[in-house]
């Protein structure tokens, strides 16, 4: 009987010890739960999910036209189309882009860069579009697409008012001359084409202000550029520069450039541009930004 009692008592002690062991391990259980082990991954998730939004091609966001940011690349040395007012980039092109952003319910972001850099940025999808007095030509149409044209570009010849080495705005007059152009601009393409003319040298600038200084100092013979920026440049030269009278050297058209194949964005911005032309708003933008009379 005592032996049987001892066995029963021993079994009870084993059960009691097992129960006590379970109770001691329970507090550690939360650390081993799925929620606890996944917490570090959950804290990293926002960075992983945010990255695609930051690196995605801006054109995808712009094409949606439902809030977000519309990024435009430009070169703010081409008044009245784009220029600096203090630290702010303003101008005809910027007003057009703002009107587009407003119509799409988006926030406009302007990125100021060299002209060539802006064209490369839109090809790479780093900006949604480029508005920088961009002329439409066959070479560019192979690597980017264009909106409806919104203005005709009249190209003129700017000279030093006192030197007279270039007397008429013709391609023949540019033969054997030192000609200044903005690098990558349509004037650069025309002047570089030997079927048009054969200058002694073509000096390419990123800013027209640099070209103007060289022209004043007789380092170049002339500048080929758009009429409106030329008028601004001459007006600010204190009489040192002038535009040659006569027919324009050539006439071209400006449009907004987008990444090749981004038809969705073009379908959204073209009706806006066409409305701005039809109701005279773009003419108002020119009146607002043209100071040279």
mmCIF file of C-alpha atoms in Angstrom:
data_model
loop_
_atom_site.group_PDB
_atom_site.id
_atom_site.type_symbol
_atom_site.label_atom_id
_atom_site.label_comp_id
_atom_site.label_asym_id
_atom_site.label_seq_id
_atom_site.Cartn_x
_atom_site.Cartn_y
_atom_site.Cartn_z
ATOM 1 C CA UNK A 1 0.000 0.000 0.000
ATOM 2 C CA UNK A 2 2.813 2.364 0.913
ATOM 3 C CA UNK A 3 4.539 1.432 -2.342
ATOM 4 C CA UNK A 4 1.414 2.215 -4.325
ATOM 5 C CA UNK A 5 1.017 5.521 -2.480
ATOM 6 C CA UNK A 6 4.650 6.379 -3.207
ATOM 7 C CA UNK A 7 4.184 5.712 -6.914
ATOM 8 C CA UNK A 8 1.055 7.865 -7.035
ATOM 9 C CA UNK A 9 2.823 10.652 -5.140
ATOM 10 C CA UNK A 10 5.788 10.480 -7.528
ATOM 11 C CA UNK A 11 3.502 10.745 -10.536
ATOM 12 C CA UNK A 12 1.742 13.742 -9.039
ATOM 13 C CA UNK A 13 5.075 15.474 -8.520
ATOM 14 C CA UNK A 14 6.021 14.887 -12.154
ATOM 15 C CA UNK A 15 2.732 16.413 -13.316
ATOM 16 C CA UNK A 16 3.223 19.341 -10.949
ATOM 17 C CA UNK A 17 6.776 19.977 -12.203
ATOM 18 C CA UNK A 18 5.641 19.805 -15.825
ATOM 19 C CA UNK A 19 2.935 22.345 -15.170
ATOM 20 C CA UNK A 20 5.347 24.674 -13.424
ATOM 21 C CA UNK A 21 7.787 24.388 -16.345
ATOM 22 C CA UNK A 22 5.061 25.484 -18.806
ATOM 23 C CA UNK A 23 4.176 28.519 -16.765
ATOM 24 C CA UNK A 24 7.825 29.681 -16.648
ATOM 25 C CA UNK A 25 8.136 29.518 -20.473
ATOM 26 C CA UNK A 26 4.936 31.451 -21.238
ATOM 27 C CA UNK A 27 6.420 34.971 -20.723
ATOM 28 C CA UNK A 28 9.055 34.244 -23.398
ATOM 29 C CA UNK A 29 6.441 33.209 -25.916
ATOM 30 C CA UNK A 30 5.661 36.755 -27.251
ATOM 31 C CA UNK A 31 9.277 37.129 -28.381
ATOM 32 C CA UNK A 32 8.833 34.046 -30.525
ATOM 33 C CA UNK A 33 5.519 35.111 -32.059
ATOM 34 C CA UNK A 34 5.360 35.916 -35.812
ATOM 35 C CA UNK A 35 4.549 39.551 -35.024
ATOM 36 C CA UNK A 36 7.711 39.962 -32.977
ATOM 37 C CA UNK A 37 10.032 38.287 -35.475
ATOM 38 C CA UNK A 38 8.575 40.226 -38.421
ATOM 39 C CA UNK A 39 8.777 43.644 -36.743
ATOM 40 C CA UNK A 40 12.226 44.548 -38.190
ATOM 41 C CA UNK A 41 11.004 43.669 -41.707
ATOM 42 C CA UNK A 42 7.905 45.784 -41.194
ATOM 43 C CA UNK A 43 10.035 48.785 -40.218
ATOM 44 C CA UNK A 44 12.050 48.419 -43.436
ATOM 45 C CA UNK A 45 9.006 48.012 -45.646
ATOM 46 C CA UNK A 46 8.286 51.741 -46.097
ATOM 47 C CA UNK A 47 11.788 52.288 -47.504
ATOM 48 C CA UNK A 48 11.345 49.401 -49.926
ATOM 49 C CA UNK A 49 7.913 50.501 -51.042
ATOM 50 C CA UNK A 50 8.851 54.179 -51.247
ATOM 51 C CA UNK A 51 11.863 53.601 -53.474
ATOM 52 C CA UNK A 52 9.919 52.747 -56.633
ATOM 53 C CA UNK A 53 7.868 55.933 -56.240
ATOM 54 C CA UNK A 54 11.055 57.996 -56.118
ATOM 55 C CA UNK A 55 12.811 56.217 -58.980
ATOM 56 C CA UNK A 56 9.884 55.579 -61.289
ATOM 57 C CA UNK A 57 9.915 57.473 -64.551
ATOM 58 C CA UNK A 58 8.210 60.834 -63.918
ATOM 59 C CA UNK A 59 6.307 60.441 -67.178
ATOM 60 C CA UNK A 60 4.276 57.574 -65.690
ATOM 61 C CA UNK A 61 3.057 59.889 -62.946
ATOM 62 C CA UNK A 62 2.458 62.794 -65.298
ATOM 63 C CA UNK A 63 0.534 60.708 -67.783
ATOM 64 C CA UNK A 64 -1.900 59.726 -65.076
ATOM 65 C CA UNK A 65 -2.902 63.347 -64.633
ATOM 66 C CA UNK A 66 -4.383 62.679 -61.208
ATOM 67 C CA UNK A 67 -2.436 64.814 -58.775
ATOM 68 C CA UNK A 68 1.277 64.363 -58.201
ATOM 69 C CA UNK A 69 4.145 66.361 -59.670
ATOM 70 C CA UNK A 70 4.755 67.366 -63.280
ATOM 71 C CA UNK A 71 8.501 67.807 -63.815
ATOM 72 C CA UNK A 72 9.721 70.097 -66.591
ATOM 73 C CA UNK A 73 13.336 70.552 -67.626
ATOM 74 C CA UNK A 74 14.484 73.881 -69.043
ATOM 75 C CA UNK A 75 17.466 76.204 -69.533
ATOM 76 C CA UNK A 76 16.729 79.554 -67.931
ATOM 77 C CA UNK A 77 18.813 81.759 -70.201
ATOM 78 C CA UNK A 78 16.435 82.193 -73.101
ATOM 79 C CA UNK A 79 14.182 85.151 -72.290
ATOM 80 C CA UNK A 80 11.298 85.624 -72.758
ATOM 81 C CA UNK A 81 10.725 81.864 -72.978
ATOM 82 C CA UNK A 82 12.587 81.038 -69.757
ATOM 83 C CA UNK A 83 14.758 83.221 -67.559
ATOM 84 C CA UNK A 84 15.551 83.885 -63.921
ATOM 85 C CA UNK A 85 13.644 86.389 -61.811
ATOM 86 C CA UNK A 86 15.800 86.236 -58.699
ATOM 87 C CA UNK A 87 16.017 82.526 -57.969
ATOM 88 C CA UNK A 88 12.743 81.726 -59.704
ATOM 89 C CA UNK A 89 12.548 80.399 -63.276
ATOM 90 C CA UNK A 90 9.849 82.289 -65.174
ATOM 91 C CA UNK A 91 8.881 82.939 -68.793
ATOM 92 C CA UNK A 92 6.450 82.088 -71.566
ATOM 93 C CA UNK A 93 7.302 78.387 -71.536
ATOM 94 C CA UNK A 94 6.977 78.220 -67.761
ATOM 95 C CA UNK A 95 3.555 79.876 -67.894
ATOM 96 C CA UNK A 96 2.463 77.310 -70.478
ATOM 97 C CA UNK A 97 3.739 74.487 -68.274
ATOM 98 C CA UNK A 98 1.996 75.945 -65.230
ATOM 99 C CA UNK A 99 -1.259 76.116 -67.178
ATOM 100 C CA UNK A 100 -0.808 72.459 -68.158
ATOM 101 C CA UNK A 101 -0.081 71.408 -64.572
ATOM 102 C CA UNK A 102 -3.118 73.332 -63.295
ATOM 103 C CA UNK A 103 -5.381 71.720 -65.885
ATOM 104 C CA UNK A 104 -4.107 68.268 -64.899
ATOM 105 C CA UNK A 105 -4.459 68.989 -61.182
ATOM 106 C CA UNK A 106 -0.726 68.581 -60.646
ATOM 107 C CA UNK A 107 2.100 70.499 -58.979
ATOM 108 C CA UNK A 108 4.710 71.906 -61.370
ATOM 109 C CA UNK A 109 8.384 71.300 -60.599
ATOM 110 C CA UNK A 110 10.946 73.165 -62.704
ATOM 111 C CA UNK A 111 14.471 71.810 -63.105
ATOM 112 C CA UNK A 112 16.964 74.299 -64.544
ATOM 113 C CA UNK A 113 19.858 72.750 -66.487
ATOM 114 C CA UNK A 114 21.893 73.103 -69.678
ATOM 115 C CA UNK A 115 19.879 72.819 -72.883
ATOM 116 C CA UNK A 116 21.587 69.611 -74.014
ATOM 117 C CA UNK A 117 21.173 68.194 -70.517
ATOM 118 C CA UNK A 118 17.446 68.908 -70.575
ATOM 119 C CA UNK A 119 16.989 67.086 -73.888
ATOM 120 C CA UNK A 120 18.932 64.110 -72.534
ATOM 121 C CA UNK A 121 16.933 64.121 -69.287
ATOM 122 C CA UNK A 122 13.597 63.778 -71.078
ATOM 123 C CA UNK A 123 14.939 60.955 -73.250
ATOM 124 C CA UNK A 124 16.017 59.120 -70.093
ATOM 125 C CA UNK A 125 12.699 59.762 -68.316
ATOM 126 C CA UNK A 126 14.306 61.917 -65.616
ATOM 127 C CA UNK A 127 11.857 64.719 -66.379
ATOM 128 C CA UNK A 128 8.331 64.500 -67.769
ATOM 129 C CA UNK A 129 8.890 67.075 -70.490
ATOM 130 C CA UNK A 130 11.189 69.827 -71.723
ATOM 131 C CA UNK A 131 10.040 73.360 -72.456
ATOM 132 C CA UNK A 132 13.035 75.442 -73.478
ATOM 133 C CA UNK A 133 12.346 76.897 -76.905
ATOM 134 C CA UNK A 134 12.758 73.411 -78.357
ATOM 135 C CA UNK A 135 12.537 73.298 -82.141
ATOM 136 C CA UNK A 136 11.065 70.255 -83.836
ATOM 137 C CA UNK A 137 13.326 68.571 -86.387
ATOM 138 C CA UNK A 138 13.744 65.104 -87.868
ATOM 139 C CA UNK A 139 16.786 64.181 -85.789
ATOM 140 C CA UNK A 140 15.038 65.008 -82.526
ATOM 141 C CA UNK A 141 11.849 63.245 -83.571
ATOM 142 C CA UNK A 142 13.812 60.002 -83.740
ATOM 143 C CA UNK A 143 14.662 60.132 -80.017
ATOM 144 C CA UNK A 144 11.771 62.074 -78.448
ATOM 145 C CA UNK A 145 8.176 63.021 -79.177
ATOM 146 C CA UNK A 146 6.653 66.490 -79.401
ATOM 147 C CA UNK A 147 3.474 68.270 -78.434
ATOM 148 C CA UNK A 148 1.471 70.521 -80.711
ATOM 149 C CA UNK A 149 3.601 73.449 -81.863
ATOM 150 C CA UNK A 150 2.797 76.617 -79.960
ATOM 151 C CA UNK A 151 4.938 79.335 -81.561
ATOM 152 C CA UNK A 152 6.925 80.012 -84.723
ATOM 153 C CA UNK A 153 10.601 80.683 -84.154
ATOM 154 C CA UNK A 154 12.182 83.409 -86.278
ATOM 155 C CA UNK A 155 15.968 83.097 -86.330
ATOM 156 C CA UNK A 156 18.008 86.292 -86.668
ATOM 157 C CA UNK A 157 21.647 87.387 -86.658
ATOM 158 C CA UNK A 158 22.987 89.527 -83.810
ATOM 159 C CA UNK A 159 26.197 91.503 -84.373
ATOM 160 C CA UNK A 160 28.455 93.975 -82.631
ATOM 161 C CA UNK A 161 26.936 97.350 -83.488
ATOM 162 C CA UNK A 162 30.344 98.835 -84.325
ATOM 163 C CA UNK A 163 32.221 96.102 -86.186
ATOM 164 C CA UNK A 164 30.195 95.329 -89.361
ATOM 165 C CA UNK A 165 31.933 92.096 -90.338
ATOM 166 C CA UNK A 166 28.526 90.514 -90.998
ATOM 167 C CA UNK A 167 26.230 92.844 -92.889
ATOM 168 C CA UNK A 168 23.160 90.821 -93.948
ATOM 169 C CA UNK A 169 21.230 87.954 -92.292
ATOM 170 C CA UNK A 170 22.027 85.299 -94.889
ATOM 171 C CA UNK A 171 23.837 81.987 -94.766
ATOM 172 C CA UNK A 172 26.329 83.226 -97.371
ATOM 173 C CA UNK A 173 27.368 85.988 -94.957
ATOM 174 C CA UNK A 174 28.235 83.361 -92.362
ATOM 175 C CA UNK A 175 30.853 81.720 -94.579
ATOM 176 C CA UNK A 176 34.363 82.123 -93.144
ATOM 177 C CA UNK A 177 32.993 83.883 -90.043
ATOM 178 C CA UNK A 178 33.189 83.008 -86.359
ATOM 179 C CA UNK A 179 29.592 82.259 -85.420
ATOM 180 C CA UNK A 180 28.199 81.910 -81.911
ATOM 181 C CA UNK A 181 25.249 79.601 -81.152
ATOM 182 C CA UNK A 182 23.725 77.900 -78.155
ATOM 183 C CA UNK A 183 24.977 74.326 -78.004
ATOM 184 C CA UNK A 184 22.325 71.888 -79.206
ATOM 185 C CA UNK A 185 19.948 74.667 -80.258
ATOM 186 C CA UNK A 186 18.318 74.538 -83.692
ATOM 187 C CA UNK A 187 20.634 77.360 -84.821
ATOM 188 C CA UNK A 188 23.569 75.116 -83.954
ATOM 189 C CA UNK A 189 22.134 72.407 -86.203
ATOM 190 C CA UNK A 190 21.510 74.794 -89.111
ATOM 191 C CA UNK A 191 24.891 76.529 -88.932
ATOM 192 C CA UNK A 192 26.711 73.217 -88.552
ATOM 193 C CA UNK A 193 25.152 71.909 -91.766
ATOM 194 C CA UNK A 194 27.682 72.570 -94.523
ATOM 195 C CA UNK A 195 24.882 72.620 -97.078
ATOM 196 C CA UNK A 196 23.770 75.897 -95.452
ATOM 197 C CA UNK A 197 27.092 77.583 -94.745
ATOM 198 C CA UNK A 198 30.744 76.992 -93.917
ATOM 199 C CA UNK A 199 31.819 79.219 -91.023
ATOM 200 C CA UNK A 200 35.473 79.534 -90.133
ATOM 201 C CA UNK A 201 34.523 78.459 -86.634
ATOM 202 C CA UNK A 202 31.371 77.715 -84.636
ATOM 203 C CA UNK A 203 31.577 78.676 -80.962
ATOM 204 C CA UNK A 204 28.984 76.859 -78.862
ATOM 205 C CA UNK A 205 27.737 78.356 -75.606
ATOM 206 C CA UNK A 206 25.524 77.044 -72.839
ATOM 207 C CA UNK A 207 24.282 80.587 -72.093
ATOM 208 C CA UNK A 208 23.546 83.408 -74.535
ATOM 209 C CA UNK A 209 24.889 85.886 -71.980
ATOM 210 C CA UNK A 210 28.337 84.363 -72.521
ATOM 211 C CA UNK A 211 27.971 84.718 -76.285
ATOM 212 C CA UNK A 212 26.921 88.353 -75.891
ATOM 213 C CA UNK A 213 30.046 89.177 -73.892
ATOM 214 C CA UNK A 214 32.296 87.552 -76.498
ATOM 215 C CA UNK A 215 30.493 89.444 -79.260
ATOM 216 C CA UNK A 216 30.974 92.753 -77.459
ATOM 217 C CA UNK A 217 34.687 91.954 -77.152
ATOM 218 C CA UNK A 218 35.045 90.970 -80.843
ATOM 219 C CA UNK A 219 35.852 87.357 -80.035
ATOM 220 C CA UNK A 220 33.096 86.203 -82.402
ATOM 221 C CA UNK A 221 31.541 87.852 -85.464
ATOM 222 C CA UNK A 222 27.856 87.193 -84.762
ATOM 223 C CA UNK A 223 25.272 85.144 -82.889
ATOM 224 C CA UNK A 224 22.476 83.199 -84.588
ATOM 225 C CA UNK A 225 19.431 82.940 -82.318
ATOM 226 C CA UNK A 226 15.668 83.319 -81.919
ATOM 227 C CA UNK A 227 14.276 86.820 -82.470
ATOM 228 C CA UNK A 228 12.613 87.302 -79.063
ATOM 229 C CA UNK A 229 15.642 86.346 -76.959
ATOM 230 C CA UNK A 230 17.764 88.381 -79.400
ATOM 231 C CA UNK A 231 15.640 91.456 -78.736
ATOM 232 C CA UNK A 232 16.068 90.946 -74.987
ATOM 233 C CA UNK A 233 19.823 90.499 -75.415
ATOM 234 C CA UNK A 234 20.171 93.653 -77.538
ATOM 235 C CA UNK A 235 17.967 95.706 -75.200
ATOM 236 C CA UNK A 236 20.244 94.829 -72.298
ATOM 237 C CA UNK A 237 23.495 95.536 -74.154
ATOM 238 C CA UNK A 238 23.439 99.328 -73.804
ATOM 239 C CA UNK A 239 23.660 99.816 -77.569
ATOM 240 C CA UNK A 240 26.658 97.501 -78.017
ATOM 241 C CA UNK A 241 24.700 94.904 -80.019
ATOM 242 C CA UNK A 242 22.115 94.999 -82.775
ATOM 243 C CA UNK A 243 19.983 92.673 -84.880
ATOM 244 C CA UNK A 244 20.693 92.755 -88.607
ATOM 245 C CA UNK A 245 17.742 94.043 -90.588
ATOM 246 C CA UNK A 246 16.257 91.916 -93.353
ATOM 247 C CA UNK A 247 14.454 88.635 -93.768
ATOM 248 C CA UNK A 248 14.952 86.068 -91.010
ATOM 249 C CA UNK A 249 17.793 83.629 -91.499
ATOM 250 C CA UNK A 250 15.222 80.830 -91.209
ATOM 251 C CA UNK A 251 11.896 80.139 -89.494
ATOM 252 C CA UNK A 252 11.152 77.186 -87.265
ATOM 253 C CA UNK A 253 8.582 76.133 -84.631
ATOM 254 C CA UNK A 254 8.738 75.338 -80.912
ATOM 255 C CA UNK A 255 6.977 72.522 -79.058
ATOM 256 C CA UNK A 256 7.230 70.672 -75.762
ATOM 257 C CA UNK A 257 9.382 67.529 -75.855
ATOM 258 C CA UNK A 258 8.411 64.319 -74.038
ATOM 259 C CA UNK A 259 9.949 60.871 -73.783
ATOM 260 C CA UNK A 260 9.677 58.807 -76.949
ATOM 261 C CA UNK A 261 6.473 56.792 -76.920
ATOM 262 C CA UNK A 262 4.745 58.769 -74.156
ATOM 263 C CA UNK A 263 1.562 59.250 -76.157
ATOM 264 C CA UNK A 264 -0.568 59.185 -73.019
ATOM 265 C CA UNK A 265 1.005 62.419 -71.792
ATOM 266 C CA UNK A 266 0.778 64.031 -75.237
ATOM 267 C CA UNK A 267 -2.911 63.196 -75.421
ATOM 268 C CA UNK A 268 -3.399 65.127 -72.193
ATOM 269 C CA UNK A 269 -1.265 68.198 -72.877
ATOM 270 C CA UNK A 270 -2.058 68.812 -76.555
ATOM 271 C CA UNK A 271 -5.690 69.884 -75.992
ATOM 272 C CA UNK A 272 -4.485 72.258 -73.266
ATOM 273 C CA UNK A 273 -1.846 73.831 -75.537
ATOM 274 C CA UNK A 274 -4.320 74.168 -78.395
ATOM 275 C CA UNK A 275 -6.800 75.903 -76.096
ATOM 276 C CA UNK A 276 -4.091 78.303 -74.865
ATOM 277 C CA UNK A 277 -3.364 79.207 -78.492
ATOM 278 C CA UNK A 278 -7.017 79.528 -79.521
ATOM 279 C CA UNK A 279 -8.094 81.779 -76.652
ATOM 280 C CA UNK A 280 -5.059 84.069 -76.935
ATOM 281 C CA UNK A 281 -3.529 83.077 -73.601
ATOM 282 C CA UNK A 282 -0.100 82.383 -75.088
ATOM 283 C CA UNK A 283 -0.148 85.842 -76.691
ATOM 284 C CA UNK A 284 -0.816 87.219 -73.205
ATOM 285 C CA UNK A 285 2.163 85.264 -71.868
ATOM 286 C CA UNK A 286 4.380 86.891 -74.521
ATOM 287 C CA UNK A 287 3.069 90.353 -73.677
ATOM 288 C CA UNK A 288 3.771 89.682 -70.020
ATOM 289 C CA UNK A 289 7.378 88.585 -70.516
ATOM 290 C CA UNK A 290 8.507 90.730 -73.443
ATOM 291 C CA UNK A 291 10.129 93.898 -72.167
ATOM 292 C CA UNK A 292 12.027 94.849 -75.321
ATOM 293 C CA UNK A 293 9.815 96.881 -77.682
#
